[in-house]
Coordinates of C-alpha atoms in Angstrom, one line a residue:
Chain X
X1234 CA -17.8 24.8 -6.6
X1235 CA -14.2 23.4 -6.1
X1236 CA -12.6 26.5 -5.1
X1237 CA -9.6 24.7 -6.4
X1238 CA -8.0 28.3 -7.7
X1239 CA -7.8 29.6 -3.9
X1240 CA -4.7 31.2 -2.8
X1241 CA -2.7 28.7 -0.5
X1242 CA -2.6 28.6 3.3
X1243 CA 0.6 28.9 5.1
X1244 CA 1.9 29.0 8.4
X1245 CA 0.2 31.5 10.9
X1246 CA -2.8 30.9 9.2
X1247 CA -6.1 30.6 11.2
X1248 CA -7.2 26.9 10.6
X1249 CA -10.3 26.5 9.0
X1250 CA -13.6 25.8 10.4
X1251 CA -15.6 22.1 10.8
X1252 CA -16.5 21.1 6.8
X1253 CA -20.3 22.0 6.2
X1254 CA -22.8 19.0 5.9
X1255 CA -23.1 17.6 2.6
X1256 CA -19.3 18.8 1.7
X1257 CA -16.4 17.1 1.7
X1258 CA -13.2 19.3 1.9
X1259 CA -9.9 18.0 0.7
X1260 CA -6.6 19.8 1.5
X1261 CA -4.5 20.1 -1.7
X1262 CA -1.8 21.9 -4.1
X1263 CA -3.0 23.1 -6.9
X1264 CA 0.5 21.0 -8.7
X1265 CA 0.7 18.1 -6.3
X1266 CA 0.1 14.8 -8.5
X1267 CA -1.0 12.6 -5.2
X1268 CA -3.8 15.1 -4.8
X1269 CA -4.7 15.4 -8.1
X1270 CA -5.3 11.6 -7.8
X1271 CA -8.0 12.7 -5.2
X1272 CA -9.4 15.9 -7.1
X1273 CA -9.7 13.3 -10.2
X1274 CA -12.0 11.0 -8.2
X1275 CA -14.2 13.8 -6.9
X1276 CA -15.1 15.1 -10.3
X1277 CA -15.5 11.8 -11.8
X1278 CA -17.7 10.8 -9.3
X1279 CA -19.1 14.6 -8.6
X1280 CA -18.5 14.8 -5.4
X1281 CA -19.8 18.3 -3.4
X1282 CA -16.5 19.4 -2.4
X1283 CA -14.3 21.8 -1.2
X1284 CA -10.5 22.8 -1.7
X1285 CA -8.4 24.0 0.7
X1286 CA -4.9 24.6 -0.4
X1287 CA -2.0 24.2 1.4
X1288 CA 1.2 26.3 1.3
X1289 CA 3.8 22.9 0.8
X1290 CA 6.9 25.1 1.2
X1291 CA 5.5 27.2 4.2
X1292 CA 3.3 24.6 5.9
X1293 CA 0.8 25.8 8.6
X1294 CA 1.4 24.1 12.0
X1295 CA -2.3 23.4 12.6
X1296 CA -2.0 21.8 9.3
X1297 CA -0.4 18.6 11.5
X1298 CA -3.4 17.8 13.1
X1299 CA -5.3 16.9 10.1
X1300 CA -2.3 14.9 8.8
X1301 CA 0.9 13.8 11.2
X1302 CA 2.9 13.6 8.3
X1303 CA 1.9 16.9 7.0
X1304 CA 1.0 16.1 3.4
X1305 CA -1.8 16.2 1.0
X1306 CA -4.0 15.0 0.0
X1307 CA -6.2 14.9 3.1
X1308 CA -9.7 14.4 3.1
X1309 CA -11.9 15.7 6.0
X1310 CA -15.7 15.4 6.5
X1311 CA -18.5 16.7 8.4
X1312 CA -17.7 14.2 11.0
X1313 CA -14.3 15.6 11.3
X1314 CA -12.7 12.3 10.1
X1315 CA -10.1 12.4 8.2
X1316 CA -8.6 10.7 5.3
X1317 CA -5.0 10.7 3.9
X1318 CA -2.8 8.8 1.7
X1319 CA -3.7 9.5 -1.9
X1320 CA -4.9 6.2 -3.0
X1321 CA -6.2 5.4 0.6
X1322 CA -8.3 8.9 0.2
X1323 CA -9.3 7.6 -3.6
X1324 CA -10.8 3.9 -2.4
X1325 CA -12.6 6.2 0.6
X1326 CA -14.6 8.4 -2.1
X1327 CA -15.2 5.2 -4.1
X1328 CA -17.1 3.2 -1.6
X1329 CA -18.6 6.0 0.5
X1330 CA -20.3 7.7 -2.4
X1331 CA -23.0 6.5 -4.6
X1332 CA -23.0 7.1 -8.5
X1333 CA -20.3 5.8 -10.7
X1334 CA -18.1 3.3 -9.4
X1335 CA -14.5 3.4 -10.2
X1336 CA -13.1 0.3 -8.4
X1337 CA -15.1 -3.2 -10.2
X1338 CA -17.5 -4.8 -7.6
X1339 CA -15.9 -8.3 -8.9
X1340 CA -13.7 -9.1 -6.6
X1341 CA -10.5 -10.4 -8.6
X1342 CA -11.0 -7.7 -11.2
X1343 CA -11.0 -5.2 -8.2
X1344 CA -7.4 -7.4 -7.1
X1345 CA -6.6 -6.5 -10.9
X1346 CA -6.2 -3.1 -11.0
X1347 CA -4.5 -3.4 -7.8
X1348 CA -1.9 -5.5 -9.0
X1349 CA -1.6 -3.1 -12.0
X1350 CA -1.2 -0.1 -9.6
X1351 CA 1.8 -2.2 -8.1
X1352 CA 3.4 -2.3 -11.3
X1353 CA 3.2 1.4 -11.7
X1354 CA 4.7 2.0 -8.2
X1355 CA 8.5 3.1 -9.2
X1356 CA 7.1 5.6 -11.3
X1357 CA 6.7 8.6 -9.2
X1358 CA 9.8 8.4 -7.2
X1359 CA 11.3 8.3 -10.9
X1360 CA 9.7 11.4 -12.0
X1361 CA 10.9 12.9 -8.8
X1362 CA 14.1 12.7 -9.2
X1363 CA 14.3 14.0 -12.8
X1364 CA 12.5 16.7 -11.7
X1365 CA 15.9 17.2 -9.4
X1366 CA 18.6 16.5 -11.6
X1367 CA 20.9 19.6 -12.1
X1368 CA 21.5 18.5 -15.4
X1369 CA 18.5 17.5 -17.8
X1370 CA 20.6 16.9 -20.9
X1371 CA 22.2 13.6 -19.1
X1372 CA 19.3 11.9 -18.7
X1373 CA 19.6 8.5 -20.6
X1374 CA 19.8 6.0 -17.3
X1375 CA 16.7 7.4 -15.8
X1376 CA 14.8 7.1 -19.6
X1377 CA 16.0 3.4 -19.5
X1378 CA 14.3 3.3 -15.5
X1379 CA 11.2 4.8 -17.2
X1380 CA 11.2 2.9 -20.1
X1381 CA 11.6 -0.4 -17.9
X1382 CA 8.5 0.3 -16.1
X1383 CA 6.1 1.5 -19.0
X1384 CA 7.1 -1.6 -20.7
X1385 CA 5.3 -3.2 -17.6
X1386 CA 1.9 -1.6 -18.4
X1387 CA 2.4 -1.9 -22.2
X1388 CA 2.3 -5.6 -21.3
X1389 CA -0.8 -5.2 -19.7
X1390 CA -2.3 -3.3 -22.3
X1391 CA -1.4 -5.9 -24.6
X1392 CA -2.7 -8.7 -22.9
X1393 CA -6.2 -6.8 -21.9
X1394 CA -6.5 -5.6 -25.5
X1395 CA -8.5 -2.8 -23.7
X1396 CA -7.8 1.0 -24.7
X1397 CA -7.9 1.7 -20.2
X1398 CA -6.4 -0.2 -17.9
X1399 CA -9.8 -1.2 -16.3
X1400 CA -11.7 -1.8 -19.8
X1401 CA -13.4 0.1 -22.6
X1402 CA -13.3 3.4 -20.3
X1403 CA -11.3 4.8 -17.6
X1404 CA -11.2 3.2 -14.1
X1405 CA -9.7 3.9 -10.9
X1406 CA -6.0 3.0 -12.0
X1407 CA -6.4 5.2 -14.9
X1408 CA -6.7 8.4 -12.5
X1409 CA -4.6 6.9 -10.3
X1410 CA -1.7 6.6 -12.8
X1411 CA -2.4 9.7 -14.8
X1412 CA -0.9 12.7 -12.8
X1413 CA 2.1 11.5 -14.3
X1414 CA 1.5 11.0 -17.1
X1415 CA 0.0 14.6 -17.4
X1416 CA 3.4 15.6 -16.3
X1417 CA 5.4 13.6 -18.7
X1418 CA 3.8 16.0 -21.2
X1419 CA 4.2 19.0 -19.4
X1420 CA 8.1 18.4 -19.0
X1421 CA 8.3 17.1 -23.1
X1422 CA 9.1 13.9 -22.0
X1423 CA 6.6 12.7 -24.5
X1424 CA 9.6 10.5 -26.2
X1425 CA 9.5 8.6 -23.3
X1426 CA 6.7 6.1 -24.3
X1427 CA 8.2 5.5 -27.7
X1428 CA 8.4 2.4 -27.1
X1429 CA 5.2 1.6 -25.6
X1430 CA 2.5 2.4 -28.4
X1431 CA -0.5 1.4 -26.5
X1432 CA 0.5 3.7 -23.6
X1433 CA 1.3 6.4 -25.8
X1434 CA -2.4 6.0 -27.2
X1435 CA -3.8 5.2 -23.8
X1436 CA -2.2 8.5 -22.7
X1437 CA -4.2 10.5 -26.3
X1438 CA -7.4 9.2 -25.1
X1439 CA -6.8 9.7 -21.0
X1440 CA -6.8 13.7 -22.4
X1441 CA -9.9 13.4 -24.3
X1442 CA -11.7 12.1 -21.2
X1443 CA -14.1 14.9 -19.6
X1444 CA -12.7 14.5 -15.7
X1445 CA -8.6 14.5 -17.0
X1446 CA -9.6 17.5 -18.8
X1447 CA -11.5 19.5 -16.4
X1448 CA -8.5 19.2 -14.3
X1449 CA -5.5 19.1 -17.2
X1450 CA -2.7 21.9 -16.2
X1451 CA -1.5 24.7 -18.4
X1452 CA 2.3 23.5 -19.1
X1453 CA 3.4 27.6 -18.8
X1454 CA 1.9 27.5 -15.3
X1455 CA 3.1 24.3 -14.2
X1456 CA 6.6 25.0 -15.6
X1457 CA 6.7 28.5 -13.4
X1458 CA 5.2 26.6 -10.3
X1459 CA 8.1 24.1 -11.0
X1460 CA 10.8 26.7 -10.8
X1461 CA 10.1 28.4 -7.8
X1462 CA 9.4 24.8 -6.1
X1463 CA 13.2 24.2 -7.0
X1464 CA 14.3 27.2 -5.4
X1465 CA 12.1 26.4 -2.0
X1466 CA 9.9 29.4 -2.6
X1467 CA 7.0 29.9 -0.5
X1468 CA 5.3 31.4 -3.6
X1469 CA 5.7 28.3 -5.7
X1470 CA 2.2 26.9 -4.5
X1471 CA 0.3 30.3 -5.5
X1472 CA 2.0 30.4 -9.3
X1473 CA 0.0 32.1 -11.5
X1474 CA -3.1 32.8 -9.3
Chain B
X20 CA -6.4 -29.9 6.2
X21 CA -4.2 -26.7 5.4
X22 CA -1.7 -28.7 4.0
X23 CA 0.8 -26.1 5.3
X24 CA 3.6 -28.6 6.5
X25 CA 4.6 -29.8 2.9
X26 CA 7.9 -29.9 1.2
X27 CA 9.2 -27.3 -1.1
X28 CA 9.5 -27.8 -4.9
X29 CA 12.2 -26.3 -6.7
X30 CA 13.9 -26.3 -10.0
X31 CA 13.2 -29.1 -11.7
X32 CA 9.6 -30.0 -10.2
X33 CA 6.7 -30.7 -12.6
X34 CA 4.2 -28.0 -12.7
X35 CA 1.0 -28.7 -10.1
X36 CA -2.6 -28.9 -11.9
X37 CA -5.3 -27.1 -12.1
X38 CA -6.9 -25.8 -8.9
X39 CA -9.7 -28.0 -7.9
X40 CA -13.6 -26.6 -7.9
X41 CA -14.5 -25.3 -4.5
X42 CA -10.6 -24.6 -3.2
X43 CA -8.1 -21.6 -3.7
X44 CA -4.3 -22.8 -3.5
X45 CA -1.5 -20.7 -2.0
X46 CA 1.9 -20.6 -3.1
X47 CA 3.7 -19.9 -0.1
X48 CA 7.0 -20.8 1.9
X49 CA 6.4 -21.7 6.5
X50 CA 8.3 -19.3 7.6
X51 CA 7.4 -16.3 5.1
X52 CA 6.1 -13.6 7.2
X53 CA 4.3 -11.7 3.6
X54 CA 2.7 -15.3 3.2
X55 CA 2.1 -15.6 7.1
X56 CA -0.7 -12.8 6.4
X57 CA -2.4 -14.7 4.0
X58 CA -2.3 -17.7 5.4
X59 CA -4.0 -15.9 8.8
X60 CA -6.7 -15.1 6.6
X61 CA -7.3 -18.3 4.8
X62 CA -7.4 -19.8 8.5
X63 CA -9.8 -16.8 10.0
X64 CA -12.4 -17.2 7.4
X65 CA -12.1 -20.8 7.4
X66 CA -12.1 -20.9 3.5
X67 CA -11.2 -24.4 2.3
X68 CA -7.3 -24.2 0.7
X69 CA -4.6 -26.3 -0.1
X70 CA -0.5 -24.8 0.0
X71 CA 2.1 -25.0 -2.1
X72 CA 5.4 -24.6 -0.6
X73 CA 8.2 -22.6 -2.6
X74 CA 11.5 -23.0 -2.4
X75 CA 12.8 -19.7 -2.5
X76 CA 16.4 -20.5 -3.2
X77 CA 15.8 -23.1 -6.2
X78 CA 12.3 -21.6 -7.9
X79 CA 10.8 -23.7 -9.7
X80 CA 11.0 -22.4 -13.6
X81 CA 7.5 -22.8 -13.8
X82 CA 6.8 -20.7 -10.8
X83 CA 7.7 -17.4 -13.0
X84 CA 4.4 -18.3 -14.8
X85 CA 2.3 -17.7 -11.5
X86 CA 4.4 -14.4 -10.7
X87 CA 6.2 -12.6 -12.7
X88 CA 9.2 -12.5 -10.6
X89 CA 8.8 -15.6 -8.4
X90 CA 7.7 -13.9 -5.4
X91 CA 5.3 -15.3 -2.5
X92 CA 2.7 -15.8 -1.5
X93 CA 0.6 -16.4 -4.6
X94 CA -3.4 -17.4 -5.1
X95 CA -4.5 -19.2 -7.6
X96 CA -8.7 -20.1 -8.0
X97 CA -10.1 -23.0 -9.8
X98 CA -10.7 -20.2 -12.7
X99 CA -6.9 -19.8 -13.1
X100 CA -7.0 -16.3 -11.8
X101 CA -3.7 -15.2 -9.9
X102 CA -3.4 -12.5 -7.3
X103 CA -0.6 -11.2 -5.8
X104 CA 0.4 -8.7 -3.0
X105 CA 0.0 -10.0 0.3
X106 CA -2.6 -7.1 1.2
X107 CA -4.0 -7.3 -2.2
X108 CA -4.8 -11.1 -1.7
X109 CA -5.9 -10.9 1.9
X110 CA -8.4 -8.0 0.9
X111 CA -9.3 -10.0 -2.4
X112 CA -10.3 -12.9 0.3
X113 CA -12.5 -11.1 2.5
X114 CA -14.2 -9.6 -0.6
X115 CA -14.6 -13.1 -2.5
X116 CA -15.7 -15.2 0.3
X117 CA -18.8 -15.2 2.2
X118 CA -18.7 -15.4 6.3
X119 CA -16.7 -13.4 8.5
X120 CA -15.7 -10.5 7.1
X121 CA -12.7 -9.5 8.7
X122 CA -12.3 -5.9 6.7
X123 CA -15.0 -3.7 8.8
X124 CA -18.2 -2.3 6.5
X125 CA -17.7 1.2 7.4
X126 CA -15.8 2.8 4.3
X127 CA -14.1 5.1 6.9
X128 CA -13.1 2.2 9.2
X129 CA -11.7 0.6 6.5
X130 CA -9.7 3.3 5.1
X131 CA -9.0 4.2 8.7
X132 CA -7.2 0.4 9.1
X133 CA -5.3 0.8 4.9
X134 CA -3.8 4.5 7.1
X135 CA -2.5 1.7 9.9
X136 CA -0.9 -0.3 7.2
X137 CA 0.6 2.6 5.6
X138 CA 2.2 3.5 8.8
X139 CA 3.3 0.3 9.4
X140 CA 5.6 -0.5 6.4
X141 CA 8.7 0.6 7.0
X142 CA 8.8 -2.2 10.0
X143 CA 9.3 -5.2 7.4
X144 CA 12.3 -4.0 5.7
X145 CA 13.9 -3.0 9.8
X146 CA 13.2 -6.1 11.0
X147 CA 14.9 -7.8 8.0
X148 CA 17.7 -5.4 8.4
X149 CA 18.2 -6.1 12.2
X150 CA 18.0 -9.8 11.8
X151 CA 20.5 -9.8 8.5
X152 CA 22.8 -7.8 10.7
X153 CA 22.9 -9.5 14.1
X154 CA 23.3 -13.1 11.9
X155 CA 26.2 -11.4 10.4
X156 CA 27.6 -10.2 13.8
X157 CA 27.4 -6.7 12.6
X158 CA 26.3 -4.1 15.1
X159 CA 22.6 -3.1 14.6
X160 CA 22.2 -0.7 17.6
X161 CA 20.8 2.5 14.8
X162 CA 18.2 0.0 13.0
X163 CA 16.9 -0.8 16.3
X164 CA 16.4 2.4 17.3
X165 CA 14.9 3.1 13.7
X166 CA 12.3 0.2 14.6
X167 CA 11.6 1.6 17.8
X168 CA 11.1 4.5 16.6
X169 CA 8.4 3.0 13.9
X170 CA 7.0 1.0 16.8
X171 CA 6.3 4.2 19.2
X172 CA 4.7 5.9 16.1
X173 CA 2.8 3.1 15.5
X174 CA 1.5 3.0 19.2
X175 CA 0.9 7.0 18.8
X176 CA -1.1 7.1 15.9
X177 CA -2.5 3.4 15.6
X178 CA -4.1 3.9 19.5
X179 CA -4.7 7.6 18.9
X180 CA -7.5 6.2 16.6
X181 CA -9.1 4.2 19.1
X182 CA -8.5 7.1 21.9
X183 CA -10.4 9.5 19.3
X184 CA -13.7 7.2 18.9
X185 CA -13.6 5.9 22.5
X186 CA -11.8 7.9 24.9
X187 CA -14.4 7.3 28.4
X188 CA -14.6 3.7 26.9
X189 CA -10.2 3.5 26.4
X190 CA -9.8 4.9 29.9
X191 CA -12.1 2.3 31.7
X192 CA -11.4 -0.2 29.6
X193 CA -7.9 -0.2 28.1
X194 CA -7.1 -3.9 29.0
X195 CA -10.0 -4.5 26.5
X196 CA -9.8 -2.4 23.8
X197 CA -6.7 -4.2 22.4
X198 CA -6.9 -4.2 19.1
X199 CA -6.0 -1.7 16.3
X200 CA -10.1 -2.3 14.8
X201 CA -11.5 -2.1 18.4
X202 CA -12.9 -4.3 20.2
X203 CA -12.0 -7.2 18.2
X204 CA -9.6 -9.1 16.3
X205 CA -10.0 -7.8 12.3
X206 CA -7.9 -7.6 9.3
X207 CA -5.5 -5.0 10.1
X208 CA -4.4 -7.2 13.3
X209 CA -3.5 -10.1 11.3
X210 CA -2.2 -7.5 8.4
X211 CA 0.6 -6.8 10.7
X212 CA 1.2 -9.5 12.9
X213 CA 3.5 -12.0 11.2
X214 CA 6.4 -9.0 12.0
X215 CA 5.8 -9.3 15.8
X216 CA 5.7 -12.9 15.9
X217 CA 9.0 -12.7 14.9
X218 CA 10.6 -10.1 16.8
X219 CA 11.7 -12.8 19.5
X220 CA 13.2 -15.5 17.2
X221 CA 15.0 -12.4 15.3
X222 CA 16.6 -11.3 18.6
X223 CA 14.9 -8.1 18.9
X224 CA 12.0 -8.4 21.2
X225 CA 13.4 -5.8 23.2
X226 CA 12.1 -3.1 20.0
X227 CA 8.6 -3.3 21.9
X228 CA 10.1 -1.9 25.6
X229 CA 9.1 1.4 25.2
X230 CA 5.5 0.6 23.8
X231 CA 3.1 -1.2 26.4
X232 CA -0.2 -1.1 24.3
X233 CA 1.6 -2.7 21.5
X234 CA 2.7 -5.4 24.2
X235 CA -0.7 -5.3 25.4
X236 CA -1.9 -6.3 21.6
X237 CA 0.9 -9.0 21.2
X238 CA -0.4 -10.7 24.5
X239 CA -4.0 -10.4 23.1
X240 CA -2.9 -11.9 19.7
X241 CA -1.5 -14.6 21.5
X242 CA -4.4 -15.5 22.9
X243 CA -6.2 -15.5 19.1
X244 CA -7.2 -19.1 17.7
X245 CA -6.4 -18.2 14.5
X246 CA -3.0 -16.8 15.5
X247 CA -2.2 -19.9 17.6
X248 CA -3.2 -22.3 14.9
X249 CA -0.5 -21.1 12.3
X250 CA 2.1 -20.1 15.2
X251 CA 5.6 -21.3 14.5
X252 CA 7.6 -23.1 17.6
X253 CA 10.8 -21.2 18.3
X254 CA 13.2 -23.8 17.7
X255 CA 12.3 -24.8 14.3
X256 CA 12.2 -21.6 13.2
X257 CA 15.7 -21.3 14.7
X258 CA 16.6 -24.1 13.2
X259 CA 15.3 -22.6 9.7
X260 CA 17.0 -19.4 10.6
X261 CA 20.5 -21.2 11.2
X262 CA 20.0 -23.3 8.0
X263 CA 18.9 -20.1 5.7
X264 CA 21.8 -18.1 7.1
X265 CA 24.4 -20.7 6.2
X266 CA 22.7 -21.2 2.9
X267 CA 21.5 -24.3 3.1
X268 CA 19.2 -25.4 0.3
X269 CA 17.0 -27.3 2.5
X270 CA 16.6 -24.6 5.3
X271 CA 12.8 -24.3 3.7
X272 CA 11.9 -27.8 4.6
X273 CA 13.3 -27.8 8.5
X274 CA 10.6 -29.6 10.7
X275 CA 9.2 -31.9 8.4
X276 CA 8.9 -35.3 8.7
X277 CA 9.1 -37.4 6.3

């Protein structure tokens, strides 16, 4: 049904045709974090959807039109609109499907997990540029960066005495967060939450959940992906297919 | 009734009381442009509020209690509930009160207007740039290009929405269809206005030459009640300008009487 093992598009590529009725299509990478925010929404809520990747390294130039900026995750529908911005594309799903709601209908707790979200906002820039550093052995001042933001949501965890951010099961700022948090693992960064118990456990049950783990990456695969992506490959995207 | 015209507290002020039943409070400071968005909104919906002014340079210590690090604006309900985020309290507003909703129904309206925001924030920090640097006499010919630059993507992508759903309707109509939710005035308008206000008291009205729908818009703004009620005169918020720049710890409270 997802399709979401399909070999990337790139540039000279036909663009696809208009998204069949009762489909929604979202243009992806199979290792981008910001659409795995989106893919994590559409299985929770089990969404009919289909995956288009995209080739990030190699990018198709009709690939513009869905998104100026050029970057997934992009949602388009039947009605040719289109969606992007990860957690823009996240809130979309939310209210224009039925079934299980991941935002709260209460209007402050919905505020809530916004304001949580805010708190989390340094985070991927961080990961970012770890993932650049030439030299991962000197790491200490970005672990303190880290640290000072996890201790952020460790206070909230504290305070909410909840095992999710959003109550006694995961939420919208749950999936939003998660991505990296998957890849904190992945990279054996694990030491990194040390010092925030309640985020370390938050993390243990986050895997156990049924939507993280249809979706949780092979660390082999992302690790390969993660090389090539380094070295600008155009056949970092299509690792391991 | 606002209450917006009040003086500042600061270090050393006792802590304000509960939130009465039936009113939300704002923590918030006149000239604030993040707080200026909030404030539109209180105003739009007509929801009953009173303000709390901040002064920014001498927080009070008991501020840190309603945010965690001091910033504005701030809401706080009769229930003790805080929310911060300008965009996180506007939306909270139009979800928690009943009336005119100013966020339209449509989910893909609304993300449609959360993409315009998105598009629109690297504006704030410019315009803080261009004004720190012309205050300072330093040249700020690259940060105005920068802006325009922002400003003619905004007018690209921001109209290219309401080309795309109305094209016949634009091209008969484009006096009309001024703002960036359609026909009407909606959040997204007021989401981004408080920069534009601004752009003549900072010196750089000249950012919007190259962009005539986004002058169209400003002109049409103008003309909102809303925008009109909470609009600051130009000299007093010179004279806050001239008073901030120098450091002046009352520069917060120029205008008031009393």
């Amino acid at each position: 049904m997802s399709g979401g093992s399909a070999r990337s598009l790139a540039k000279g590529s036909e663009p696809p045709g208009p998204v069949p009725e009762g489909v929604i299509r979202v243009y992806s990478m199979r290792f981008c974090p910001f659409a795995e925010r989106t893919r994590l929404v559409l299985e929770a809520k089990r969404i009919r959807h289909e995956v288009i990747n995209i080739n990030l390294k190699n990018k198709p130039e009709w690939f513009f039109k869905k998104n100026p900026f050029g970057l997934v995750p992009v949602l388009e529908n039947s009605q040719g609109q289109l969606v992007y911005e990860s957690a823009i594309t996240c809130e979309y799903l939310d209210e224009a499907y039925p079934g299980r709601k991941l935002l709260p209908d209460d209007p402050y707790e919905k505020a809530r997990q916004k304001m949580i979200f805010e708190l989390f906002s340094k985070v991927p820039s961080l990961l970012t540029s770890f993932i650049r550093r030439q030299n991962k052995k000197d790491c200490s001042d970005l672990k303190e960066e880290f640290c000072k933001e996890f201790s952020k949501l460790e206070e909230v965890l504290n305070t909410k005495k909840t095992s999710f951010f959003g109550g006694s099961s995961p939420s919208m700022v749950d999936y939003l967060m998660w991505p990296w948090f998957e890849r904190l693992e992945v990279l054996e960064l694990n030491d990194y939450v040390d010092h925030t118990p309640k985020l370390k456990l938050w993390m243990a049950a986050m895997k156990k959940d049924p939507t993280v783990s249809a979706l949780l990456i092979d660390a082999k695969t992302f690790n390969g992906f993660l090389d090539l992506y380094l070295q600008n490959s155009p056949e970092a995207c299509d690792y391991g297919l | 009734m606002s209450g917006d015209d009040t003086r500042t507290l600061g270090k050393g002020s006792c802590p304000p009381g509960p939130v009465p039943e039936g009113m939300i409070r704002i923590y918030s400071m006149r000239f604030c442009p993040y707080s200026h968005r909030t404030r539109l909104v209180l105003k739009a919906k007509g929801i009953r509020h009173e303000v709390i002014n901040i002064n920014l340079r001498n927080k009070p210590d008991w501020y840190y209690t309603k945010h965690p690090l001091g910033q504005i604006p701030v809401l706080e309900n009769s229930q003790c509930q805080l929310i911060y985020e300008s965009a996180v309290a506007c939306e909270y507003l139009d979800d928690a009160y009943p009336g005119r909703k100013l966020f339209p129904h449509d989910p893909y309206e609304r993300a449609r207007q959360k993409m315009l925001l998105e598009l629109f924030c690297k504006v704030p920090p410019l315009t803080k740039e261009c004004l720190v640097a012309l205050r300072c006499g330093r040249n700020c010919a690259d940060l105005k290009a920068a802006l325009r630059q922002e400003f003619c993507n905004l007018e690209e992508i921001g109209m290219w929405f309401l080309f795309h759903r109305t094209l016949r309707r634009l091209i008969l109509d484009y006096q009309n269809s001024a703002f960036f939710g359609g026909d009407c005035i909606s959040m997204i308008d007021y989401l981004l206005w408080p920069w534009f206000e601004r752009l003549d008291v900072y010196g750089i009205a000249d950012c919007v030459n190259h962009t005539p729908a986004l002058r169209i818009w400003m002109a049409a703004m103008k003309r909102d009640p809303t925008v009109c009620s909470l609009f600051v005169d130009k000299n007093i918020f010179l004279g806050f300008l001239n008073l901030y720049f120098q450091n002046h710890p009352n520069a917060f409270d120029f205008g008031l009487h009393c």
